[in-house]
mmCIF file of C-alpha atoms in Angstrom:
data_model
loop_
_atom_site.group_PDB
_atom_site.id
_atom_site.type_symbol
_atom_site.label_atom_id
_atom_site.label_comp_id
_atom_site.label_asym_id
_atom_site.label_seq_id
_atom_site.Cartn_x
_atom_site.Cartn_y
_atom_site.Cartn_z
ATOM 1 C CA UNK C 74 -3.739 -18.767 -4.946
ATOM 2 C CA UNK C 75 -5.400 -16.836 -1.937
ATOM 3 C CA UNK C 76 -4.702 -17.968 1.444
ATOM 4 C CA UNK C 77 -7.822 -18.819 3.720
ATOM 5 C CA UNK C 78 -5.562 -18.197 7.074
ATOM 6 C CA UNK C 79 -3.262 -15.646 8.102
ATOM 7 C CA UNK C 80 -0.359 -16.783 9.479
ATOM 8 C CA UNK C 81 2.104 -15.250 12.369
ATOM 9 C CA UNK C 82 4.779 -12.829 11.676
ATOM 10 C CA UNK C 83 8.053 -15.380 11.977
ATOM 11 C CA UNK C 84 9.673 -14.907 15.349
ATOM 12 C CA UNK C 85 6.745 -13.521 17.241
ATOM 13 C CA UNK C 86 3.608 -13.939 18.720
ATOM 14 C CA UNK C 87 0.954 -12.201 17.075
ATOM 15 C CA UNK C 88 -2.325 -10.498 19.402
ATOM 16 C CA UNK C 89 -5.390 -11.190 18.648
ATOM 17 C CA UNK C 90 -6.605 -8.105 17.184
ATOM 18 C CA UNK C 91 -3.218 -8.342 14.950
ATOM 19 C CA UNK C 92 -4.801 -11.624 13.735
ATOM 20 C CA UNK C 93 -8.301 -10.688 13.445
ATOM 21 C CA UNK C 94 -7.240 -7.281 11.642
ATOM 22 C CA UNK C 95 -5.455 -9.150 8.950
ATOM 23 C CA UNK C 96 -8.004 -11.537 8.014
ATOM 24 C CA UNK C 97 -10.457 -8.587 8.077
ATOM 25 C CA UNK C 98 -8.029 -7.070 5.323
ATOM 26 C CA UNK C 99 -8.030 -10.421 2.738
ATOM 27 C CA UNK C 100 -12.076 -10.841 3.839
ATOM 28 C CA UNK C 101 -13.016 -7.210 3.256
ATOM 29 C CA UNK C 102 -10.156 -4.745 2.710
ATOM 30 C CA UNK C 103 -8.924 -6.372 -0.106
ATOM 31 C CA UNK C 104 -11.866 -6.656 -2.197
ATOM 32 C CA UNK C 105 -12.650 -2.891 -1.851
ATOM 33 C CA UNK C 106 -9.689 -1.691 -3.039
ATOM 34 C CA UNK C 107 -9.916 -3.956 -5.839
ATOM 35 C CA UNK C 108 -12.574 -1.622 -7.588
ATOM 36 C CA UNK C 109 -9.541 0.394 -8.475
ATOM 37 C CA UNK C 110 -6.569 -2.185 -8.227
ATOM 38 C CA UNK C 111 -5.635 -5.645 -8.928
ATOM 39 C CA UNK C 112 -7.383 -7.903 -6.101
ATOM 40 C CA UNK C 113 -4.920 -10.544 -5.934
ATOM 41 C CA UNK C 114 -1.953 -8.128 -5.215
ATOM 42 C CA UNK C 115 -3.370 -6.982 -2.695
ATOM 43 C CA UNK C 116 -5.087 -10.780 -1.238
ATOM 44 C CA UNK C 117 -2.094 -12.802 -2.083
ATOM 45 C CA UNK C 118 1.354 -10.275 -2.410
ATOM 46 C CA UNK C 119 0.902 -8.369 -0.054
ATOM 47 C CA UNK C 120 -0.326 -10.856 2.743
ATOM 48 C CA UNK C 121 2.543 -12.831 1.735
ATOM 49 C CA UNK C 122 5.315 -9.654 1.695
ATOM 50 C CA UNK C 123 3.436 -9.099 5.499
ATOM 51 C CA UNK C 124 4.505 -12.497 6.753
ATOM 52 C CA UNK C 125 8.186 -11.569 7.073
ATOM 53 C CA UNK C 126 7.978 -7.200 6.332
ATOM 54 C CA UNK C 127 7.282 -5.754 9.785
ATOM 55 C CA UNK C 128 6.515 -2.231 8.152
ATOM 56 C CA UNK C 129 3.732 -3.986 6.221
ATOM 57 C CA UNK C 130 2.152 -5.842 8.354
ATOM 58 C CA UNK C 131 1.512 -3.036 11.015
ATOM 59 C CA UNK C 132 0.555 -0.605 7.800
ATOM 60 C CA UNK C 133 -2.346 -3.462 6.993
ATOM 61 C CA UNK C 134 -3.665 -3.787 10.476
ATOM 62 C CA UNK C 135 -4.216 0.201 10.544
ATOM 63 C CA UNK C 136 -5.917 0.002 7.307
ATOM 64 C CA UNK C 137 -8.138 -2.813 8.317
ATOM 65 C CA UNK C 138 -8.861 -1.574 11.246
ATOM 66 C CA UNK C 139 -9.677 1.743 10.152
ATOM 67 C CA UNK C 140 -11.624 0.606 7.318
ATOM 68 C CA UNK C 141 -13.378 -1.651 9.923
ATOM 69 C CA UNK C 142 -14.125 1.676 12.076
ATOM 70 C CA UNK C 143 -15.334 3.562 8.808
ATOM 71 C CA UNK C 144 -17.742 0.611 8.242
ATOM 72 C CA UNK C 145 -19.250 0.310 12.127
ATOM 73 C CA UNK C 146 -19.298 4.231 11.944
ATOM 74 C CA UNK C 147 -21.552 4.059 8.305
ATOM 75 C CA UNK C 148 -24.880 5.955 9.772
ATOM 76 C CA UNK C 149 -23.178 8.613 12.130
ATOM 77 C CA UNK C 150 -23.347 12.129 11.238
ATOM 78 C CA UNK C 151 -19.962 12.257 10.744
ATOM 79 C CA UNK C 152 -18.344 8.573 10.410
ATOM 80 C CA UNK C 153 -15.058 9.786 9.813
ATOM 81 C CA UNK C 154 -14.793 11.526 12.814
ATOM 82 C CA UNK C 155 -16.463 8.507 14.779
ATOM 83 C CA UNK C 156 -14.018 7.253 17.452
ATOM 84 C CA UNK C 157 -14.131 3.659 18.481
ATOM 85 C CA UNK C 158 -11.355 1.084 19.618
ATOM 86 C CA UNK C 159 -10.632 0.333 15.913
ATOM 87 C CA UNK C 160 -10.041 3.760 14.995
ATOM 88 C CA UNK C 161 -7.613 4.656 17.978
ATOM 89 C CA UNK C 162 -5.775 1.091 16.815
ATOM 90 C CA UNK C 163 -5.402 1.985 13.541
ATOM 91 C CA UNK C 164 -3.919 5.390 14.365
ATOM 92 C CA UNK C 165 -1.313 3.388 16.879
ATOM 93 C CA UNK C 166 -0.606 0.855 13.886
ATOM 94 C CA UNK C 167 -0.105 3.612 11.489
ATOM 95 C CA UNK C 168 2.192 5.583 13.779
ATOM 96 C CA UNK C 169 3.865 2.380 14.226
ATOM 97 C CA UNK C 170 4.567 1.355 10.471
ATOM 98 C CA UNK C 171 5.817 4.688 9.283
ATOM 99 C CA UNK C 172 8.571 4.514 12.284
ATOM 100 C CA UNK C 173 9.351 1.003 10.824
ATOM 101 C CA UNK C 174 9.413 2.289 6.919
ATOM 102 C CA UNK C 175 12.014 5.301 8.148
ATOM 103 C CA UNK C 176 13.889 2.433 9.544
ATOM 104 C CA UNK C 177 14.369 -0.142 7.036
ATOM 105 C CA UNK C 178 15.065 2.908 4.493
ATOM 106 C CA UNK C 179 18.245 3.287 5.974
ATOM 107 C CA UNK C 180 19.239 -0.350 4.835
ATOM 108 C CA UNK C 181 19.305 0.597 1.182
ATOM 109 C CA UNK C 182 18.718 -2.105 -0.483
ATOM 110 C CA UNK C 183 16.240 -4.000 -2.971
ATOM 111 C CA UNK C 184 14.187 -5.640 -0.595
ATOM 112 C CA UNK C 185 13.996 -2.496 1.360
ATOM 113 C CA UNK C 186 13.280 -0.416 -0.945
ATOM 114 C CA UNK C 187 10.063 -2.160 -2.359
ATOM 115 C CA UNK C 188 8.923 -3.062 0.830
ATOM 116 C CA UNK C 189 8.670 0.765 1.788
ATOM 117 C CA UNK C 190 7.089 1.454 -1.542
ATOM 118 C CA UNK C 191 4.388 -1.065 -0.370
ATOM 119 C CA UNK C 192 4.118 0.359 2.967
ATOM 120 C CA UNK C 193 3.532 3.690 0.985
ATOM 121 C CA UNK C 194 0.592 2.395 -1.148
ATOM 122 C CA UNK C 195 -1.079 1.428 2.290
ATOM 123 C CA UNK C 196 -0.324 4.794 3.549
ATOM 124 C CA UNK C 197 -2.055 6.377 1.112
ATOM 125 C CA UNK C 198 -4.927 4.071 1.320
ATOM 126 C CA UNK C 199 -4.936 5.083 4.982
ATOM 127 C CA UNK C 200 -5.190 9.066 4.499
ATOM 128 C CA UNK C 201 -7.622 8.749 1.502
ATOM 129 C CA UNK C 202 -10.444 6.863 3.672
ATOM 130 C CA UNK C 203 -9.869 9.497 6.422
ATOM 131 C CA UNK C 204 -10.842 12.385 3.266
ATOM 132 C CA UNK C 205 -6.628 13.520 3.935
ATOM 133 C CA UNK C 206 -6.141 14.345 0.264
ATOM 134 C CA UNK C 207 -3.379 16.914 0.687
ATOM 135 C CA UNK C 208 -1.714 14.083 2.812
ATOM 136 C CA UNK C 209 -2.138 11.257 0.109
ATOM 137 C CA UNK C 210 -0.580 13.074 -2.326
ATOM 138 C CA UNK C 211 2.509 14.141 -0.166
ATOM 139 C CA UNK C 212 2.822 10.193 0.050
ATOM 140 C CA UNK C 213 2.426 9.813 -3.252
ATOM 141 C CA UNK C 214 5.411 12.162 -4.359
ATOM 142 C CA UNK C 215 7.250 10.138 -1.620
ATOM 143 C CA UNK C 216 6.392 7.015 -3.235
ATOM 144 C CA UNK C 217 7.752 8.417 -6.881
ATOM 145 C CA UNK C 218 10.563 9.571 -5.391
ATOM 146 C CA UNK C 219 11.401 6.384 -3.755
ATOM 147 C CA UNK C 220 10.480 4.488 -7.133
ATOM 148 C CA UNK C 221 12.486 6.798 -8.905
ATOM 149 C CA UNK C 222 15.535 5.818 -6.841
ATOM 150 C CA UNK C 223 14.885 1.816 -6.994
ATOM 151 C CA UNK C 224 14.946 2.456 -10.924
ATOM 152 C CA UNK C 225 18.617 4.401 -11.031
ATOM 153 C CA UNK C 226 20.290 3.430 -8.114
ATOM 154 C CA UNK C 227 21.999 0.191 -8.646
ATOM 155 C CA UNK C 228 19.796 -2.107 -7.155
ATOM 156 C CA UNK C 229 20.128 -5.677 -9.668
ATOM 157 C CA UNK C 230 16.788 -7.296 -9.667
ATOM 158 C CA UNK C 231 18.055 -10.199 -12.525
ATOM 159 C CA UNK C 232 18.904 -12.730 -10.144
ATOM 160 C CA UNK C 233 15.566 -12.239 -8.080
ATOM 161 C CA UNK C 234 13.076 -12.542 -10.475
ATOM 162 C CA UNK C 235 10.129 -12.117 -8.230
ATOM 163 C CA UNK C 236 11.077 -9.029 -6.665
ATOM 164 C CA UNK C 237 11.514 -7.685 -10.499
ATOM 165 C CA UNK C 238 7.608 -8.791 -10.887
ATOM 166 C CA UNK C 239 7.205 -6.876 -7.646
ATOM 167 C CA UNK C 240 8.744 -4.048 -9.110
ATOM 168 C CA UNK C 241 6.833 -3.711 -11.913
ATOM 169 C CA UNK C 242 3.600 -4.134 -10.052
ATOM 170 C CA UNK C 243 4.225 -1.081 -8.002
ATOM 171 C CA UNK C 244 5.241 0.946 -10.890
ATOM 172 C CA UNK C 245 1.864 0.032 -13.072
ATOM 173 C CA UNK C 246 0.263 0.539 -8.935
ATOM 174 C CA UNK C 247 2.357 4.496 -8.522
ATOM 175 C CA UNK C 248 1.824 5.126 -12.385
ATOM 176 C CA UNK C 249 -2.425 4.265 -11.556
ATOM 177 C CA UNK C 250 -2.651 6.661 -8.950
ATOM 178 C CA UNK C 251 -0.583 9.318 -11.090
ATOM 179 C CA UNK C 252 -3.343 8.929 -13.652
ATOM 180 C CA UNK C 253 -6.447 8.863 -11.153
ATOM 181 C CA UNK C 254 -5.146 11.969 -9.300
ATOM 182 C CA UNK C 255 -4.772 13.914 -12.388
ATOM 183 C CA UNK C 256 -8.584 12.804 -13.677
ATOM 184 C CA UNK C 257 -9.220 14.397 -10.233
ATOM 185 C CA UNK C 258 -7.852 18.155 -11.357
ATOM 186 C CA UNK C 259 -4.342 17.637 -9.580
ATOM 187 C CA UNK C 260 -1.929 18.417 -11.707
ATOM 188 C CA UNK C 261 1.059 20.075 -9.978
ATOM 189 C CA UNK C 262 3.208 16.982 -10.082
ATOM 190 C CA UNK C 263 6.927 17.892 -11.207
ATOM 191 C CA UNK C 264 7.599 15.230 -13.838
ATOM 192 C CA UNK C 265 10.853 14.698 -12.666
ATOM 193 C CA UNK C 266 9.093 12.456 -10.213
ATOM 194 C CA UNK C 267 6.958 10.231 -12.237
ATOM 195 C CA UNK C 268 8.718 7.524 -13.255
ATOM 196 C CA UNK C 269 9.573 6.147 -16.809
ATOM 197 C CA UNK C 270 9.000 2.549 -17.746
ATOM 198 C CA UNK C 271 11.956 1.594 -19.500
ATOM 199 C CA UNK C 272 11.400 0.032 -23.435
ATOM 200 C CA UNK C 273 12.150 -3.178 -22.500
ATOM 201 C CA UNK C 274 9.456 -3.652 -19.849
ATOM 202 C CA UNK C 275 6.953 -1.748 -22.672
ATOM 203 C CA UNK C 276 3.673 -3.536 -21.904
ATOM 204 C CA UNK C 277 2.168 -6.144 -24.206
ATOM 205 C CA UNK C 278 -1.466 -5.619 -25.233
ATOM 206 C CA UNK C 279 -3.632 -6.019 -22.350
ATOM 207 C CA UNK C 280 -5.787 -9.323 -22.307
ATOM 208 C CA UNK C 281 -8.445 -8.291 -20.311
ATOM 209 C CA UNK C 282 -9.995 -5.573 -18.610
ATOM 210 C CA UNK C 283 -8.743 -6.660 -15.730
ATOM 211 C CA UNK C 284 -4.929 -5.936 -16.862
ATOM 212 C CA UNK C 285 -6.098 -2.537 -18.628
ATOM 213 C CA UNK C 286 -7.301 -1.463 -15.157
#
């Protein structure tokens, strides 16, 4: 189920903006993104992968807050280029949680791995409300790449069963985009980089829209 609070990263003591950022993402972030993706991953998994995933947690508060700037600056001439504490907060946060995702790359591991693909979403998120399309995409390809490697490098996911329903989650998320960007006229991707569920997680038929979506 949803959480009504947000909680403090373990082991630190979280500003206030930090706070108010994050409950601006589950109050009002969350649900707009959820006109193209599942609401709950984004309310409930990704909240909860925040609590203890540095790299996420600073990639939500620069979405939040930038999505908070983009909705103060609704009205300007030019919103996007509208520059208020929010925005330069969101640029820090950003700055911040790309620094973290090169780091916890290194540790090449399971975890790490689909925490950085999560941190990649978000950074996409972040570049397509700023109108950055070229830069979306380059995350994108990042993204596949780095999916690509969680599928054939040997990373065992049996024994953790709910980072194998995370898994799957951001490949249906990646393989979304794919299909959104091409519906858009983009279709330069090498296919080498898309990723291909295997037959034994073939999907079921959907049961609602919902799931199609």
């Amino acid at each position: 189920a949803s959480r009504s609070t947000i909680s403090q990263a373990p082991g630190s003591l979280a500003a206030d903006y930090e706070l108010r950022a994050l409950q601006h993402f589950r109050t009002r972030t969350a649900p707009a993104l959820s006109a193209s993706f599942d609401c709950d991953f984004w309310k409930t998994v990704v909240l909860q992968v925040s609590d203890t995933q540095d790299p996420v947690r600073s990639a939500i508060v620069a979405l939040s807050c930038l999505h908070e700037s983009f909705e103060q600056a609704q009205g300007n001439v030019d919103p996007i280029r509208h520059v208020d504490s929010s925005h330069v907060l969101a640029l820090q946060q950003y700055n911040k949680a790309v620094y973290q995702t090169a780091q916890i790359l290194n540790l090449q591991d399971a975890t790490s791995c689909r925490v950085a693909l999560i941190s990649c979403l978000l950074f996409i998120c972040l570049e397509l409300i700023q109108d950055n399309y070229t830069i979306s995409i380059n995350h994108l390809v990042s993204g596949l790449r780095m999916l690509l490697y969680c599928q054939s490098a040997a990373m065992t996911l049996s024994s953790q069963p709910s980072l194998s329903l995370l898994h799957d989650n951001l490949e249906q998320f990646f393989g979304r985009i794919v299909v959104q960007t091409m519906f858009m006229g983009d279709t330069h991707f090498d296919v080498r980089v898309i990723p291909k569920r295997s037959k034994a997680n073939t999907p079921t038929p959907f049961a609602s829209v919902t799931e199609a979506r």
